[in-house]
Coordinates of C-alpha atoms (C1' of nucleotides) in Angstrom, one line a residue:
Chain K
X27 CA 0.0 0.0 0.0
X28 CA 1.6 3.3 -1.1
X29 CA 1.8 6.1 1.4
X30 CA 0.2 9.5 0.8
X31 CA 2.8 11.9 -0.5
X32 CA 2.8 15.6 0.5
X33 CA 3.7 18.1 -2.1
X34 CA 5.2 21.4 -1.0
X35 CA 3.1 23.3 -3.5
X36 CA -0.2 21.8 -2.6
X37 CA -2.4 24.4 -0.9
X38 CA -4.5 23.6 2.2
X39 CA -7.8 23.6 0.5
X40 CA -6.7 21.2 -2.2
X41 CA -5.1 19.0 0.4
X42 CA -8.3 18.9 2.4
X43 CA -10.0 17.5 -0.8
X44 CA -7.0 15.2 -1.6
X45 CA -7.3 13.5 1.8
X46 CA -10.9 12.3 1.1
X47 CA -10.7 8.7 0.3
X48 CA -7.3 8.1 1.9
X49 CA -6.9 5.6 4.7
X50 CA -5.7 6.7 8.1
X51 CA -4.1 4.0 10.4
X52 CA -3.0 4.1 14.0
X53 CA -1.0 1.2 15.6
X54 CA -0.8 0.8 19.3
X55 CA 0.1 -2.1 21.6
X56 CA -3.5 -3.1 21.3
X57 CA -3.4 -3.5 17.6
X58 CA -4.2 -1.5 14.4
X59 CA -7.3 0.6 13.8
X60 CA -8.0 2.4 10.6
X61 CA -10.6 4.1 8.4
X62 CA -11.1 5.9 5.1
X63 CA -11.2 9.7 5.5
X64 CA -14.7 10.8 4.5
X65 CA -14.9 14.3 5.9
X66 CA -12.3 17.2 6.4
X67 CA -12.1 20.9 7.2
X68 CA -9.4 23.3 6.2
X69 CA -8.1 26.0 8.5
X70 CA -6.2 28.8 6.8
X71 CA -3.8 31.5 7.9
X72 CA -6.1 34.4 7.2
X73 CA -9.1 32.6 8.8
X74 CA -10.4 33.8 12.2
X75 CA -11.3 30.2 13.1
X76 CA -7.8 29.0 12.7
X77 CA -5.8 28.3 15.8
X78 CA -2.8 30.0 14.2
X79 CA -4.7 33.1 13.3
X80 CA -3.2 35.3 16.1
X81 CA 0.2 34.2 17.4
X82 CA 2.3 31.2 17.6
X83 CA 1.9 29.7 21.0
X84 CA 2.8 26.5 22.9
X85 CA -0.5 24.9 21.7
X86 CA -0.5 25.7 18.0
X87 CA 3.3 25.4 17.5
X88 CA 2.9 22.1 15.5
X89 CA 0.8 24.0 12.9
X90 CA 4.0 25.9 11.9
X91 CA 5.9 22.7 11.1
X92 CA 6.3 21.2 7.7
X93 CA 3.2 19.7 5.9
X94 CA 2.5 16.2 7.1
X95 CA 3.1 16.9 10.8
X96 CA 0.4 16.0 13.2
X97 CA -1.4 18.7 15.3
X98 CA -3.6 17.5 18.1
X99 CA -5.4 19.8 20.6
X100 CA -7.6 19.4 23.7
X101 CA -11.2 20.6 23.3
X102 CA -14.0 20.9 25.9
X103 CA -11.9 19.5 28.6
X104 CA -12.5 15.9 27.7
X105 CA -11.9 15.5 23.9
X106 CA -9.1 15.9 21.4
X107 CA -9.1 16.7 17.7
X108 CA -6.6 15.5 15.1
X109 CA -5.2 17.6 12.3
X110 CA -2.7 17.2 9.5
X111 CA -0.5 20.2 9.0
X112 CA -0.5 21.8 5.6
X113 CA 0.8 24.8 3.8
X114 CA 4.3 26.0 3.8
X115 CA 6.6 25.8 6.8
X116 CA 5.7 28.6 9.3
X117 CA 2.5 29.4 7.5
X118 CA 0.2 27.9 10.2
X119 CA -2.4 26.0 8.3
X120 CA -3.9 22.5 8.8
X121 CA -6.7 20.1 7.9
X122 CA -9.0 18.8 10.6
X123 CA -10.0 15.2 10.1
X124 CA -13.7 15.0 11.0
X125 CA -14.9 11.5 10.1
X126 CA -13.8 8.1 8.9
X127 CA -15.4 5.0 7.4
X128 CA -14.0 2.2 9.7
X129 CA -11.9 -0.4 7.9
X130 CA -9.6 -2.2 10.3
X131 CA -9.8 -3.0 14.0
X132 CA -13.6 -2.6 14.4
X133 CA -13.6 -4.6 17.6
X134 CA -10.9 -2.5 19.1
X135 CA -12.8 0.7 18.2
X136 CA -15.9 -0.7 19.8
X137 CA -14.1 -1.2 23.0
X138 CA -12.5 2.2 23.0
X139 CA -15.8 4.0 22.2
X140 CA -17.9 1.9 24.6
X141 CA -20.4 3.9 26.6
X142 CA -23.5 3.0 28.6
X143 CA -25.2 2.0 25.4
X144 CA -24.3 -1.4 24.0
X145 CA -23.4 -2.4 20.4
X146 CA -22.4 0.9 18.9
X147 CA -23.2 0.9 15.2
X148 CA -20.2 0.9 12.8
X149 CA -21.3 4.2 11.4
X150 CA -21.1 5.8 14.8
X151 CA -17.5 4.7 15.6
X152 CA -15.7 7.5 13.8
X153 CA -18.5 10.0 12.9
X154 CA -16.9 13.1 14.5
X155 CA -13.5 14.6 15.0
X156 CA -13.1 13.5 18.7
X157 CA -14.8 10.1 18.1
X158 CA -12.2 9.1 15.5
X159 CA -9.4 10.1 17.9
X160 CA -10.8 7.8 20.5
X161 CA -11.5 5.0 18.2
X162 CA -8.0 5.0 16.6
X163 CA -6.3 5.3 20.0
X164 CA -4.7 8.6 19.1
X165 CA -3.4 10.7 22.0
X166 CA -1.9 14.1 22.2
X167 CA 0.7 13.0 24.7
X168 CA 2.0 10.3 22.2
X169 CA 1.4 11.7 18.7
X170 CA 1.3 15.4 18.7
X171 CA 3.9 17.1 16.5
X172 CA 5.1 13.9 15.0
X173 CA 5.5 13.5 11.2
X174 CA 2.8 11.3 9.8
X175 CA 4.1 8.1 8.1
X176 CA 7.2 8.2 10.3
X177 CA 5.5 7.3 13.5
X178 CA 2.6 5.1 14.7
X179 CA 0.1 6.9 12.5
X180 CA 0.1 6.3 8.8
X181 CA -1.7 7.8 5.9
X182 CA -2.2 5.8 2.7
X183 CA -2.9 7.0 -0.8
X184 CA -6.4 6.9 -2.2
X185 CA -7.1 3.6 -4.0
X186 CA -10.1 4.8 -6.0
X187 CA -9.2 6.7 -9.1
X188 CA -11.8 9.4 -8.4
X189 CA -14.1 10.4 -5.6
X190 CA -17.1 12.7 -5.6
X191 CA -16.6 15.5 -3.1
X192 CA -19.1 17.9 -1.7
X193 CA -18.0 21.4 -0.3
X194 CA -19.9 23.2 2.4
X195 CA -19.4 25.6 5.3
X196 CA -17.7 24.3 8.4
X197 CA -19.4 22.9 11.5
X198 CA -19.3 23.8 15.2
X199 CA -17.6 27.2 14.9
X200 CA -18.7 30.8 15.3
X201 CA -15.9 32.8 13.7
X202 CA -15.4 32.2 10.0
X203 CA -18.7 30.3 9.8
X204 CA -19.4 31.5 6.2
X205 CA -16.2 30.1 4.7
X206 CA -16.8 27.0 2.5
X207 CA -13.9 25.0 3.9
X208 CA -15.6 21.7 4.7
X209 CA -15.4 18.7 2.4
X210 CA -17.0 15.3 2.5
X211 CA -17.5 12.2 0.4
X212 CA -20.8 12.4 -1.4
X213 CA -23.4 10.0 -0.2
X214 CA -21.3 8.7 2.8
X215 CA -23.2 7.5 5.8
X216 CA -20.1 7.9 7.9
X217 CA -19.8 11.7 8.1
X218 CA -20.6 13.7 11.2
X219 CA -24.1 15.1 11.7
X220 CA -25.9 17.8 9.7
Chain I
dC16 C1' -36.4 11.1 15.0
dG17 C1' -34.7 16.0 16.7
dC18 C1' -33.4 19.3 20.1
dA19 C1' -31.4 21.1 24.5
dC20 C1' -28.3 20.8 28.0
dG21 C1' -24.5 19.5 31.0
dA22 C1' -19.8 17.6 31.5
dT23 C1' -15.1 19.1 32.1
dG24 C1' -10.5 21.3 31.9
dC25 C1' -7.0 23.3 28.8
dT26 C1' -5.8 27.7 26.6
dC27 C1' -5.3 32.4 26.1
dT28 C1' -6.7 37.3 27.7
Chain M
dG7 C1' -12.5 34.5 33.7
dA8 C1' -14.5 33.3 29.2
dG9 C1' -14.4 30.5 25.4
dC10 C1' -14.0 26.3 23.1
dA11 C1' -12.8 23.0 15.4
dT12 C1' -17.5 18.0 21.0
dC13 C1' -20.3 14.3 22.6
dG14 C1' -23.7 11.5 25.1
dT15 C1' -27.9 11.6 27.5
dG16 C1' -32.6 12.5 28.2
dC17 C1' -36.9 14.1 26.9
dG18 C1' -40.6 15.2 23.6
dC19 C1' -42.7 14.0 19.4

DNA sequence: CGCACGATGCTCT
DNA sequence: GAGCATCGTGCGC
């Protein structure tokens, strides 16, 4: 399986689309879990919703690394979100991975995502940015600021020749709400709500 | 099914 | 001290 290759010239919006259909894997001591990326959001440097919009800080520092680095942050106290850094070095852009279609390690994902309710449906395992982080066993302490494909997390090239992609505004933000920077696989039942 | 709300703590002002 | 790129539960239909 060929790895996804990052091109220096590829801008963040085009990367956000290029990632749709690629497989994301995470290997831990418990095994491998993986899924096809079906939903992404781009965060650009002149974008008020972007974590790198103001200043470089301890939290957003990974966003200023080279394309292909991993940027993970804490949100709402109990969750984490996973991004792939894009743009040029020091530009501060990234793509948020919002949903996956589970492919490997379904049993493992079930255990990691277990709640009070039993038998979580496959389509609910990775249908949100923090859900997929849980399901894959991604952790800020372990994976933040590492280069993808040179650590426990791998990104494989798309196997289908073409995919149909829909573009909309982003979800769950207030600033920059009108910008059409969200992309998802047309017709997928694995994307996050709305 | 949809909607409203509370949990929970890191990050930056 | 306020805000936050979220999620699960509980309730009403």
